[in-house]
């Protein structure tokens, strides 16, 4: 299956663009997608997206087809062919 990944800012710099397509086995989870992308884009991607436990909940907001992955099952949610995954860095400041 093919998943479209979109992102902005610092993560877009890491993956050399705002949109990439990733091929995964059928039934892969969001966690497997992030692991695959870490294999492709390296430690900089991992550090930008995942916390020390390997999950993205505190570092980025992830939307799958416009819905927060957190309400769809988090990193363990299963993806489907054609899903659109938006990874947004969490910003803070004042």
PDB file of C-alpha atoms in Angstrom:
ATOM      1  CA  UNK A   1       0.000   0.000   0.000  1.00  0.00           C
ATOM      2  CA  UNK A   2       1.080   3.590  -0.582  1.00  0.00           C
ATOM      3  CA  UNK A   3       0.698   6.307   2.042  1.00  0.00           C
ATOM      4  CA  UNK A   4       1.041  10.025   1.303  1.00  0.00           C
ATOM      5  CA  UNK A   5       2.985  11.962   3.937  1.00  0.00           C
ATOM      6  CA  UNK A   6       2.707  15.744   4.121  1.00  0.00           C
ATOM      7  CA  UNK A   7       4.580  18.010   6.512  1.00  0.00           C
ATOM      8  CA  UNK A   8       5.994  21.499   6.974  1.00  0.00           C
ATOM      9  CA  UNK A   9       8.886  23.445   8.476  1.00  0.00           C
ATOM     10  CA  UNK A  10      11.715  21.508  10.106  1.00  0.00           C
ATOM     11  CA  UNK A  11      10.402  18.065   9.164  1.00  0.00           C
ATOM     12  CA  UNK A  12       9.994  19.104   5.517  1.00  0.00           C
ATOM     13  CA  UNK A  13      13.663  20.070   5.530  1.00  0.00           C
ATOM     14  CA  UNK A  14      14.612  16.630   6.856  1.00  0.00           C
ATOM     15  CA  UNK A  15      12.644  14.754   4.197  1.00  0.00           C
ATOM     16  CA  UNK A  16      13.637  17.242   1.473  1.00  0.00           C
ATOM     17  CA  UNK A  17      10.116  18.293   0.627  1.00  0.00           C
ATOM     18  CA  UNK A  18       6.618  18.902   1.880  1.00  0.00           C
ATOM     19  CA  UNK A  19       5.189  15.670   0.479  1.00  0.00           C
ATOM     20  CA  UNK A  20       6.513  12.131   0.046  1.00  0.00           C
ATOM     21  CA  UNK A  21       4.945   8.757  -0.661  1.00  0.00           C
ATOM     22  CA  UNK A  22       5.853   5.696   1.386  1.00  0.00           C
ATOM     23  CA  UNK A  23       5.141   2.113   0.396  1.00  0.00           C
ATOM     24  CA  UNK A  24       4.279  -0.237   3.272  1.00  0.00           C
ATOM     25  CA  UNK A  25       2.911  -3.764   3.609  1.00  0.00           C
ATOM     26  CA  UNK A  26      -0.874  -4.007   3.917  1.00  0.00           C
ATOM     27  CA  UNK A  27      -2.057  -3.623   7.505  1.00  0.00           C
ATOM     28  CA  UNK A  28       0.946  -1.570   8.663  1.00  0.00           C
ATOM     29  CA  UNK A  29       0.481   0.702  11.660  1.00  0.00           C
ATOM     30  CA  UNK A  30       1.317   4.365  12.059  1.00  0.00           C
ATOM     31  CA  UNK A  31       4.220   3.283  14.288  1.00  0.00           C
ATOM     32  CA  UNK A  32       5.551   1.096  11.457  1.00  0.00           C
ATOM     33  CA  UNK A  33       5.277   4.053   9.076  1.00  0.00           C
ATOM     34  CA  UNK A  34       7.357   6.213  11.412  1.00  0.00           C
ATOM     35  CA  UNK A  35       9.907   3.421  11.845  1.00  0.00           C
ATOM     36  CA  UNK A  36      10.123   3.053   8.045  1.00  0.00           C
ATOM     37  CA  UNK A  37      10.624   6.787   7.626  1.00  0.00           C
ATOM     38  CA  UNK A  38      13.333   6.777  10.312  1.00  0.00           C
ATOM     39  CA  UNK A  39      15.117   4.094   8.304  1.00  0.00           C
ATOM     40  CA  UNK A  40      14.936   6.312   5.232  1.00  0.00           C
ATOM     41  CA  UNK A  41      15.542   9.769   6.735  1.00  0.00           C
ATOM     42  CA  UNK A  42      17.673   8.885   9.756  1.00  0.00           C
ATOM     43  CA  UNK A  43      18.088  10.026  13.310  1.00  0.00           C
ATOM     44  CA  UNK A  44      17.133  13.636  12.532  1.00  0.00           C
ATOM     45  CA  UNK A  45      13.657  12.475  11.481  1.00  0.00           C
ATOM     46  CA  UNK A  46      13.315  10.263  14.562  1.00  0.00           C
ATOM     47  CA  UNK A  47      14.387  13.069  16.910  1.00  0.00           C
ATOM     48  CA  UNK A  48      11.969  15.517  15.284  1.00  0.00           C
ATOM     49  CA  UNK A  49       8.982  13.171  15.409  1.00  0.00           C
ATOM     50  CA  UNK A  50       9.352  10.601  18.199  1.00  0.00           C
ATOM     51  CA  UNK A  51       9.986  10.855  21.917  1.00  0.00           C
ATOM     52  CA  UNK A  52      12.407   8.605  23.770  1.00  0.00           C
ATOM     53  CA  UNK A  53       9.855   5.762  23.823  1.00  0.00           C
ATOM     54  CA  UNK A  54       9.482   5.857  20.032  1.00  0.00           C
ATOM     55  CA  UNK A  55       6.032   7.398  19.969  1.00  0.00           C
ATOM     56  CA  UNK A  56       5.052  10.769  18.501  1.00  0.00           C
ATOM     57  CA  UNK A  57       2.352  11.986  20.884  1.00  0.00           C
ATOM     58  CA  UNK A  58       4.371  14.783  22.509  1.00  0.00           C
ATOM     59  CA  UNK A  59       6.555  15.953  19.613  1.00  0.00           C
ATOM     60  CA  UNK A  60       4.141  16.253  16.690  1.00  0.00           C
ATOM     61  CA  UNK A  61       0.474  16.328  15.819  1.00  0.00           C
ATOM     62  CA  UNK A  62      -0.456  13.662  13.275  1.00  0.00           C
ATOM     63  CA  UNK A  63      -3.654  13.756  11.250  1.00  0.00           C
ATOM     64  CA  UNK A  64      -4.756  10.794   9.164  1.00  0.00           C
ATOM     65  CA  UNK A  65      -7.233  11.801   6.485  1.00  0.00           C
ATOM     66  CA  UNK A  66      -7.933  14.977   8.463  1.00  0.00           C
ATOM     67  CA  UNK A  67      -8.568  13.313  11.837  1.00  0.00           C
ATOM     68  CA  UNK A  68      -6.165  13.306  14.766  1.00  0.00           C
ATOM     69  CA  UNK A  69      -4.335   9.990  14.996  1.00  0.00           C
ATOM     70  CA  UNK A  70      -4.697  10.257  18.782  1.00  0.00           C
ATOM     71  CA  UNK A  71      -8.454   9.639  18.514  1.00  0.00           C
ATOM     72  CA  UNK A  72      -7.989   6.917  15.874  1.00  0.00           C
ATOM     73  CA  UNK A  73      -5.810   4.699  18.065  1.00  0.00           C
ATOM     74  CA  UNK A  74      -2.524   6.587  18.233  1.00  0.00           C
ATOM     75  CA  UNK A  75       0.664   5.038  16.916  1.00  0.00           C
ATOM     76  CA  UNK A  76      -0.922   1.581  16.853  1.00  0.00           C
ATOM     77  CA  UNK A  77      -3.705   2.554  14.430  1.00  0.00           C
ATOM     78  CA  UNK A  78      -3.693   0.632  11.177  1.00  0.00           C
ATOM     79  CA  UNK A  79      -3.244   2.496   7.919  1.00  0.00           C
ATOM     80  CA  UNK A  80      -4.972   1.831   4.595  1.00  0.00           C
ATOM     81  CA  UNK A  81      -3.813   2.234   1.033  1.00  0.00           C
ATOM     82  CA  UNK A  82      -4.146   5.858  -0.032  1.00  0.00           C
ATOM     83  CA  UNK A  83      -4.229   7.333   3.470  1.00  0.00           C
ATOM     84  CA  UNK A  84      -3.053  10.927   3.773  1.00  0.00           C
ATOM     85  CA  UNK A  85      -0.857  11.485   6.835  1.00  0.00           C
ATOM     86  CA  UNK A  86      -0.109  15.044   7.897  1.00  0.00           C
ATOM     87  CA  UNK A  87       2.752  15.466  10.401  1.00  0.00           C
ATOM     88  CA  UNK A  88       2.839  18.866  12.096  1.00  0.00           C
ATOM     89  CA  UNK A  89       5.587  19.911  14.506  1.00  0.00           C
ATOM     90  CA  UNK A  90       4.241  21.086  17.838  1.00  0.00           C
ATOM     91  CA  UNK A  91       5.235  24.676  18.462  1.00  0.00           C
ATOM     92  CA  UNK A  92       5.311  26.590  21.675  1.00  0.00           C
ATOM     93  CA  UNK A  93       6.252  30.022  22.821  1.00  0.00           C
ATOM     94  CA  UNK A  94       4.673  33.297  23.455  1.00  0.00           C
TER      95      UNK A  94
END
